[in-house]
Coordinates of C-alpha atoms in Angstrom, one line a residue:
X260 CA -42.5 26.0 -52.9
X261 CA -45.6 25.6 -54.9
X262 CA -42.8 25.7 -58.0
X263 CA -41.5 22.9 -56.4
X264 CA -44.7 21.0 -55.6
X265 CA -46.1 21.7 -59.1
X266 CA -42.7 19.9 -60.3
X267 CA -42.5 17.2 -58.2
X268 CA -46.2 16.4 -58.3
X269 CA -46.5 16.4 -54.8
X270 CA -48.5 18.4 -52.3
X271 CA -47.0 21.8 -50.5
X272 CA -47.1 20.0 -47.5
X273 CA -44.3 17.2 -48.6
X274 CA -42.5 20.0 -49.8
X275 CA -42.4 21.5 -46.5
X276 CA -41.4 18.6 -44.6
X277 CA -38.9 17.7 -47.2
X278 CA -37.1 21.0 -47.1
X279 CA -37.5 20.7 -43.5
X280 CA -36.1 17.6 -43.1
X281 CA -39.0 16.5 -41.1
X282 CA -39.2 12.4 -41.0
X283 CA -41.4 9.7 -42.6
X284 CA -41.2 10.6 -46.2
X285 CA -40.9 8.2 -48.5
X286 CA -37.5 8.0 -50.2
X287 CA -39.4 8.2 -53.6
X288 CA -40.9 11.2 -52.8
X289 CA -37.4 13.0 -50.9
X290 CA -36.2 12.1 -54.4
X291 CA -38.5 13.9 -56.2
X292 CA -38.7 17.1 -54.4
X293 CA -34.7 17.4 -54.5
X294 CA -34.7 16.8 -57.9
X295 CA -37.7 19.5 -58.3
X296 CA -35.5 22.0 -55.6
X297 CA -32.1 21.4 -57.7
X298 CA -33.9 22.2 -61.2
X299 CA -35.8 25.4 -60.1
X300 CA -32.6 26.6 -57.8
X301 CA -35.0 27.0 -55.0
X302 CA -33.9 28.3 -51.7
X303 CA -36.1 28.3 -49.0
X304 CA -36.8 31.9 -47.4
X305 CA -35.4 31.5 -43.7
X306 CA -37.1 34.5 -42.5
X307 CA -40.6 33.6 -43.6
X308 CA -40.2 29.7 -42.5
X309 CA -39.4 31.4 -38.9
X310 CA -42.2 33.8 -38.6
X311 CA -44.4 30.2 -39.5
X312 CA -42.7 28.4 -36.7
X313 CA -44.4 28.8 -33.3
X314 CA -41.4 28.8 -31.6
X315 CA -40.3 31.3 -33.8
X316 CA -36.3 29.5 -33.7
X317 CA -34.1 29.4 -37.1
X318 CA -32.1 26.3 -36.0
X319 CA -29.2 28.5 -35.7
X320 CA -26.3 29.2 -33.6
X321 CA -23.2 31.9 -33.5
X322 CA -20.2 30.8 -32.2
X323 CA -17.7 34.2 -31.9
X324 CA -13.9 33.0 -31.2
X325 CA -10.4 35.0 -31.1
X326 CA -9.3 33.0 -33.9
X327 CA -10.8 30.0 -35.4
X328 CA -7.7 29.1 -37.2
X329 CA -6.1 28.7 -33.8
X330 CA -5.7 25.3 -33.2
X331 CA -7.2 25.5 -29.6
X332 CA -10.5 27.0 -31.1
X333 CA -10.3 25.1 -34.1
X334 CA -11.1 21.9 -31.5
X335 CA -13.5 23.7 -29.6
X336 CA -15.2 25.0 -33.2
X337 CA -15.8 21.2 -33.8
X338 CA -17.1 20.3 -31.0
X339 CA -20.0 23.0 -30.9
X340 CA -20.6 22.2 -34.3
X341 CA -20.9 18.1 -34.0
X342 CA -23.6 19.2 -31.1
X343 CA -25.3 21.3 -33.3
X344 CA -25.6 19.3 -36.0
X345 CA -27.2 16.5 -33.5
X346 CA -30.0 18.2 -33.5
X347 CA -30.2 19.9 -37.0
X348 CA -28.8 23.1 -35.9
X349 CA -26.3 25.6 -38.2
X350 CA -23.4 27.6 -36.8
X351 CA -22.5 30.3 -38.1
X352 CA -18.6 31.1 -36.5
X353 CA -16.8 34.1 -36.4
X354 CA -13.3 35.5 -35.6
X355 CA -13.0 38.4 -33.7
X356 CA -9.2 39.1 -33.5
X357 CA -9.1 40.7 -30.6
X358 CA -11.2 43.5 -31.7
X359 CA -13.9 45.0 -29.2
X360 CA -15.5 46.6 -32.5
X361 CA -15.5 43.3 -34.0
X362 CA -17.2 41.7 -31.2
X363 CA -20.4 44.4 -31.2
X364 CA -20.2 44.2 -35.0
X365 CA -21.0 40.4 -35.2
X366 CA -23.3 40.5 -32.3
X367 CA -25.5 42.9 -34.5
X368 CA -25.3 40.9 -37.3
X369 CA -26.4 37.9 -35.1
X370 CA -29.3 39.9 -34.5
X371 CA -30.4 41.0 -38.2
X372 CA -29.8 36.6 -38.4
X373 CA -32.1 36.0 -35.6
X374 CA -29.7 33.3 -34.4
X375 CA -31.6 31.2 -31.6
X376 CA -28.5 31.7 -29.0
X377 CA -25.3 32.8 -29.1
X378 CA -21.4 31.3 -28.0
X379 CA -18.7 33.6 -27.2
X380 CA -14.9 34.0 -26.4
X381 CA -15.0 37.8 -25.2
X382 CA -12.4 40.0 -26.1
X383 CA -14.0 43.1 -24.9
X384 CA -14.0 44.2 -21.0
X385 CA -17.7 44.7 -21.2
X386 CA -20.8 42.8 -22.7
X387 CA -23.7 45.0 -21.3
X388 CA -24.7 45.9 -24.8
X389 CA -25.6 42.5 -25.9
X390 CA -28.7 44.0 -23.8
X391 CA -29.5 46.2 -26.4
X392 CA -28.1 44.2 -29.6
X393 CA -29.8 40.6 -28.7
X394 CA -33.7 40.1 -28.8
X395 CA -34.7 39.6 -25.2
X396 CA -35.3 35.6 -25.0
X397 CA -31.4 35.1 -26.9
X398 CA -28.9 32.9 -24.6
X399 CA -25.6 33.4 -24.4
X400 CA -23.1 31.1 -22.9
X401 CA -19.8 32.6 -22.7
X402 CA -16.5 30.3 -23.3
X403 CA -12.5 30.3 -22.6
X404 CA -13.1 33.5 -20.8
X405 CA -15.8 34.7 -19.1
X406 CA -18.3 38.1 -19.6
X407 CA -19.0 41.1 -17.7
X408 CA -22.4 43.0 -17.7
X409 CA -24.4 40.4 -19.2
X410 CA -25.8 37.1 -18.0
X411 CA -24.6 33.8 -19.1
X412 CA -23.6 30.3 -18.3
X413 CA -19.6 30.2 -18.4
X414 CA -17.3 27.5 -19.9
X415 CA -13.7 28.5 -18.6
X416 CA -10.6 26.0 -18.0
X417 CA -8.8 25.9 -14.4
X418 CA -6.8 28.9 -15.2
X419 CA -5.2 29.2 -12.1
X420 CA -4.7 25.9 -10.9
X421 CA -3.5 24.7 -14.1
X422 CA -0.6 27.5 -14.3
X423 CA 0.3 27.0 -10.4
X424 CA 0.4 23.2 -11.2
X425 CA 3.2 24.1 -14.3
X426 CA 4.9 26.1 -11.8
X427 CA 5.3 23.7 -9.1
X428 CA 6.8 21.5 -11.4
X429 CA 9.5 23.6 -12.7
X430 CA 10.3 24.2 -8.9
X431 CA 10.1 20.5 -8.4
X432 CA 12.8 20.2 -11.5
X433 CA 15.1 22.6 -9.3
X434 CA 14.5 25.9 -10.9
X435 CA 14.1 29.3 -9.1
X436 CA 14.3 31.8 -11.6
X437 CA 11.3 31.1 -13.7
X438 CA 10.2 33.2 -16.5
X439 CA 6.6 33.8 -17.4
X440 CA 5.8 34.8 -20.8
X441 CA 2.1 35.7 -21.7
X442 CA -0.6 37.2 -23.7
X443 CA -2.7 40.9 -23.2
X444 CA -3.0 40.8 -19.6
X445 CA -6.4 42.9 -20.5
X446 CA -7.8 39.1 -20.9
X447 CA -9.2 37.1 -18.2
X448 CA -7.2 34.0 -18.8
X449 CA -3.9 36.0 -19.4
X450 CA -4.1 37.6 -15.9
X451 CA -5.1 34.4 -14.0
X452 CA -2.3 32.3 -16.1
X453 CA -0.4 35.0 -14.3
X454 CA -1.5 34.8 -11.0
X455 CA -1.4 31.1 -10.8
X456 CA 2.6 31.1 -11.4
X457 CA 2.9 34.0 -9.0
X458 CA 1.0 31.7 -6.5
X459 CA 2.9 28.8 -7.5
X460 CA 6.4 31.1 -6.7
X461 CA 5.0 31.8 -3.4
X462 CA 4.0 28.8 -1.9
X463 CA 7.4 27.5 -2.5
X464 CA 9.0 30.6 -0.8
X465 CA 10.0 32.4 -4.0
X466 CA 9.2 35.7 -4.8
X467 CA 8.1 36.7 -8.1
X468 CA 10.5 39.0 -9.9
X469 CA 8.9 41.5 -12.1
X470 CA 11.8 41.4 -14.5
X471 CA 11.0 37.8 -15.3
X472 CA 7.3 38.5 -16.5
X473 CA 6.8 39.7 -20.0
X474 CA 3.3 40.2 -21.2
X475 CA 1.5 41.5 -24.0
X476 CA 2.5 39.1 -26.3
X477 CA 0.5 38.7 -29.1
X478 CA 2.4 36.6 -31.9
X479 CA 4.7 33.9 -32.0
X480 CA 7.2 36.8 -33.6
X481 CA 6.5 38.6 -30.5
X482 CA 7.0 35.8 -28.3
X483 CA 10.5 34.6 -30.0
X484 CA 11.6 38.3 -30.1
X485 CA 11.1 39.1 -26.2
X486 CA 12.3 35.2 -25.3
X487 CA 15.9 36.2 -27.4
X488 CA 15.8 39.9 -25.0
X489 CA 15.6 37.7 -22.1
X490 CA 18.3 36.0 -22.7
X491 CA 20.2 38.8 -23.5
X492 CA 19.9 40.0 -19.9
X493 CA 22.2 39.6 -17.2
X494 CA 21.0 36.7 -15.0
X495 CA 18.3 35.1 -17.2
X496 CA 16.1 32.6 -16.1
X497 CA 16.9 28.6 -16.2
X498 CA 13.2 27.7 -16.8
X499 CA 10.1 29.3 -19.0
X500 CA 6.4 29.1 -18.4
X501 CA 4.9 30.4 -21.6
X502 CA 1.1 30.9 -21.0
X503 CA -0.5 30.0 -24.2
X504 CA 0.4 27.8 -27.0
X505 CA 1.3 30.6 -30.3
X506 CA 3.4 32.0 -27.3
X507 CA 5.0 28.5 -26.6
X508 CA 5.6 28.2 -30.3
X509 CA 7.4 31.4 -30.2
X510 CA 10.0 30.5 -26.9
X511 CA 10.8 27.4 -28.5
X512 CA 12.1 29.0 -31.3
X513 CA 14.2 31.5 -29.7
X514 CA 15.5 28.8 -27.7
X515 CA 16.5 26.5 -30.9
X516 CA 18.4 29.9 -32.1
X517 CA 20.2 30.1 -29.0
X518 CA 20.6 26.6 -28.6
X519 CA 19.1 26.7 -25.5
X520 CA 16.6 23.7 -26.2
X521 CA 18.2 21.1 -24.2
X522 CA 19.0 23.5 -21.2
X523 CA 16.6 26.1 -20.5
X524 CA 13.4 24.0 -19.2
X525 CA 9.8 25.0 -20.4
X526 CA 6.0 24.1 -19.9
X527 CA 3.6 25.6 -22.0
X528 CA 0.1 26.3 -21.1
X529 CA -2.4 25.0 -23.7
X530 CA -1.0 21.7 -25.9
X531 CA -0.7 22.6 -30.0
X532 CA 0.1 20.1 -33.0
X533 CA 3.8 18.1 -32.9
X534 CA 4.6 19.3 -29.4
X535 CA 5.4 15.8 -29.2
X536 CA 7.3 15.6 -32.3
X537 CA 10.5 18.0 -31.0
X538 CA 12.9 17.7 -29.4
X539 CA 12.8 18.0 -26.2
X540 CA 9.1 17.1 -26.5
X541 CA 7.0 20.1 -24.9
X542 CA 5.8 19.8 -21.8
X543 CA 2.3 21.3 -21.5
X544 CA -0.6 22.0 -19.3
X545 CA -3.2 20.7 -21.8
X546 CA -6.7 22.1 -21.8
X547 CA -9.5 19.8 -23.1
X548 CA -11.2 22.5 -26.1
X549 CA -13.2 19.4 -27.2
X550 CA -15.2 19.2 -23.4
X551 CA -15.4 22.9 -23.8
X552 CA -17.1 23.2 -26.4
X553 CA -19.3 20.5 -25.9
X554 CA -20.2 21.7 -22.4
X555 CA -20.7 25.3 -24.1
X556 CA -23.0 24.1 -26.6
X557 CA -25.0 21.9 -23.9
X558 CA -25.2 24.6 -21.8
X559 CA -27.0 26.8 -24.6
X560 CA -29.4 24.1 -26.3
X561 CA -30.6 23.7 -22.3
X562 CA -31.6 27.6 -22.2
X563 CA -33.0 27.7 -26.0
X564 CA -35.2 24.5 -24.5
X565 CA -36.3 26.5 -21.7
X566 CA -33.9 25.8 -18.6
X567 CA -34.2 29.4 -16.6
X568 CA -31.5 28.2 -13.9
X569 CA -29.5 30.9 -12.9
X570 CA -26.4 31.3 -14.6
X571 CA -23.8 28.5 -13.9
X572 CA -19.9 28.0 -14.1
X573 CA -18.5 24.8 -15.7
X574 CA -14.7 24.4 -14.9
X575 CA -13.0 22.2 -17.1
X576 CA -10.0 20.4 -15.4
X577 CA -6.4 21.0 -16.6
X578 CA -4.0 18.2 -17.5
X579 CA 0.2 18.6 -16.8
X580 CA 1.4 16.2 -19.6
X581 CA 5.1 15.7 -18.9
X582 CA 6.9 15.4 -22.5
X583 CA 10.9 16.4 -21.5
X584 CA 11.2 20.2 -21.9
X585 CA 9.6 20.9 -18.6
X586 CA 11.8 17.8 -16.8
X587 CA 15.1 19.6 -17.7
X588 CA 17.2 20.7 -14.6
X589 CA 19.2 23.8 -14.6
X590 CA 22.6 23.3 -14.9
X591 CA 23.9 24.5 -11.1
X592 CA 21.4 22.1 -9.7
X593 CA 22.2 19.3 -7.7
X594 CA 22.6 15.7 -8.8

């Protein structure tokens, strides 16, 4: 920096708040610093301009996801980040493809970053070692799907009520044998996706057949794969509810194979890019990432500023957005 002063003919001090993007310098002078930082290649030491701070912060974030290239995260990626940058903060994101190794990997590094709080979509059963991997004053606000073991403000989507709601309907259409296709039922969403169409069943007097629930799946290969089995089978069901969007993707095209499009009825949970576009248009239970990851982030700039609240849930509402697939009738149903 006193490269860059010398340069620049400025004082240290304009350098500083320059570089720190601090207000009320003088264009002219922003001008010459930059030009100063861009000649000498400077970079400015984050670790030493953090031990200066009193609050000892870096103006930096982690955001951990299953998959940022996953449309759904993708949204929710954007929104944390046009928060962050609000207020001059960095994210640094991660993907942890549903790896529990993963997760404590990039939890360390976070650590050896000195990130000032941390965002996460768990795919571990267990966070309790956070404990020992974040320093002691680190927030973490847990998104999608909540933790276990370790404290934190929650950002999750009406799981249940959502998937009961996509259930109903297809009952409403005239179906009875509904299938439900899902993801690992080791996560949180996955098993309450689940539950909500069991309840959604049982409130309309039907009871769940085992036979009908396929799990596990973790591609849209996967998904297509187990939808063309199904279908195979004595018996199969007149009407899908396919609990997460690469899973929708997947039934959709086993059912264009089969030819099934126009008469096997399906709601997906989760909306994904040109599910308007086909035909039938996809009916889905859409989540609102954007909210979520605006709420998240909120929730996590109000601990780094102090807020000592215990830990809160935000529920972000579910919307049924009725395209075609999901309105199809089964083809012994009256009228």
């Amino acid at each position: 920096m006193n490269d860059v002063a010398k340069i620049a003919r400025v004082s240290l001090k304009t350098v500083s708040r320059v570089v720190n993007n601090e207000e009320n310098v003088s264009p002219v002078l922003v001008a010459q610093v930059r030009s100063a930082i861009a000649l000498l290649n400077y970079s400015p030491d984050i670790g030493a301009s953090t031990l200066r701070r009193s609050d000892r912060r870096t103006e930096m974030i982690a955001l951990l996801l299953k998959d940022v290239g996953n449309p759904f995260f993708a949204t929710l990626h954007r929104a944390v980040d046009d928060e962050a940058r609000a207020r001059g903060v960095q994210v640094i994101t991660g993907s942890l493809d549903e790896c529990s190794r993963r997760e404590r990997e990039l939890a360390r590094a976070i650590t050896m970053r000195r990130a000032d709080g941390l965002i996460m979509a768990t795919v571990s059963a267990d966070q309790s070692y956070l404990a020992s991997e974040l320093r002691v004053d680190t927030p973490v606000v847990f998104v999608d799907r909540p933790g276990h073991g370790f404290p934190g403000d929650t950002v999750l989507a009406t799981n249940v009520l959502g998937a009961t709601e996509a259930t109903r309907h297809l009952i409403a259409h005239g179906h009875r044998r509904i299938a439900c296709l899902s993801d690992h039922v080791r996560i949180p969403t996955a098993r309450l996706r689940q539950d909500g169409y069991r309840a959604g069943l049982r409130e309309a007097g039907i009871e769940p057949e085992e036979r009908l629930v396929v799990t596990d799946l973790s591609s849209e290969a996967l998904a297509e794969s187990r939808v063309l089995e199904l279908f195979h089978r004595p018996d199969p069901p007149t009407a899908l509810f396919t609990a997460q969007n690469a899973v929708t993707v997947g039934a959709v095209r086993a059912l264009r194979h089969l030819g099934l499009q126009h008469r096997v009825a399906l709601v997906g949970f989760d909306d994904f890019p040109l599910a308007d576009l086909l035909e039938p248009a996809i009916t889905v239970v859409a989540q609102d990432p954007a909210l979520m990851g605006r709420t998240a982030a909120q929730a996590l700039f109000r601990r780094i500023d102090g807020d000592t609240a215990p830990p809160a849930e935000h529920l972000i509402p579910t919307t049924l957005i009725r395209r075609g697939s999901g309105e199809l009738r089964p083809d012994d149903a009256p009228g």
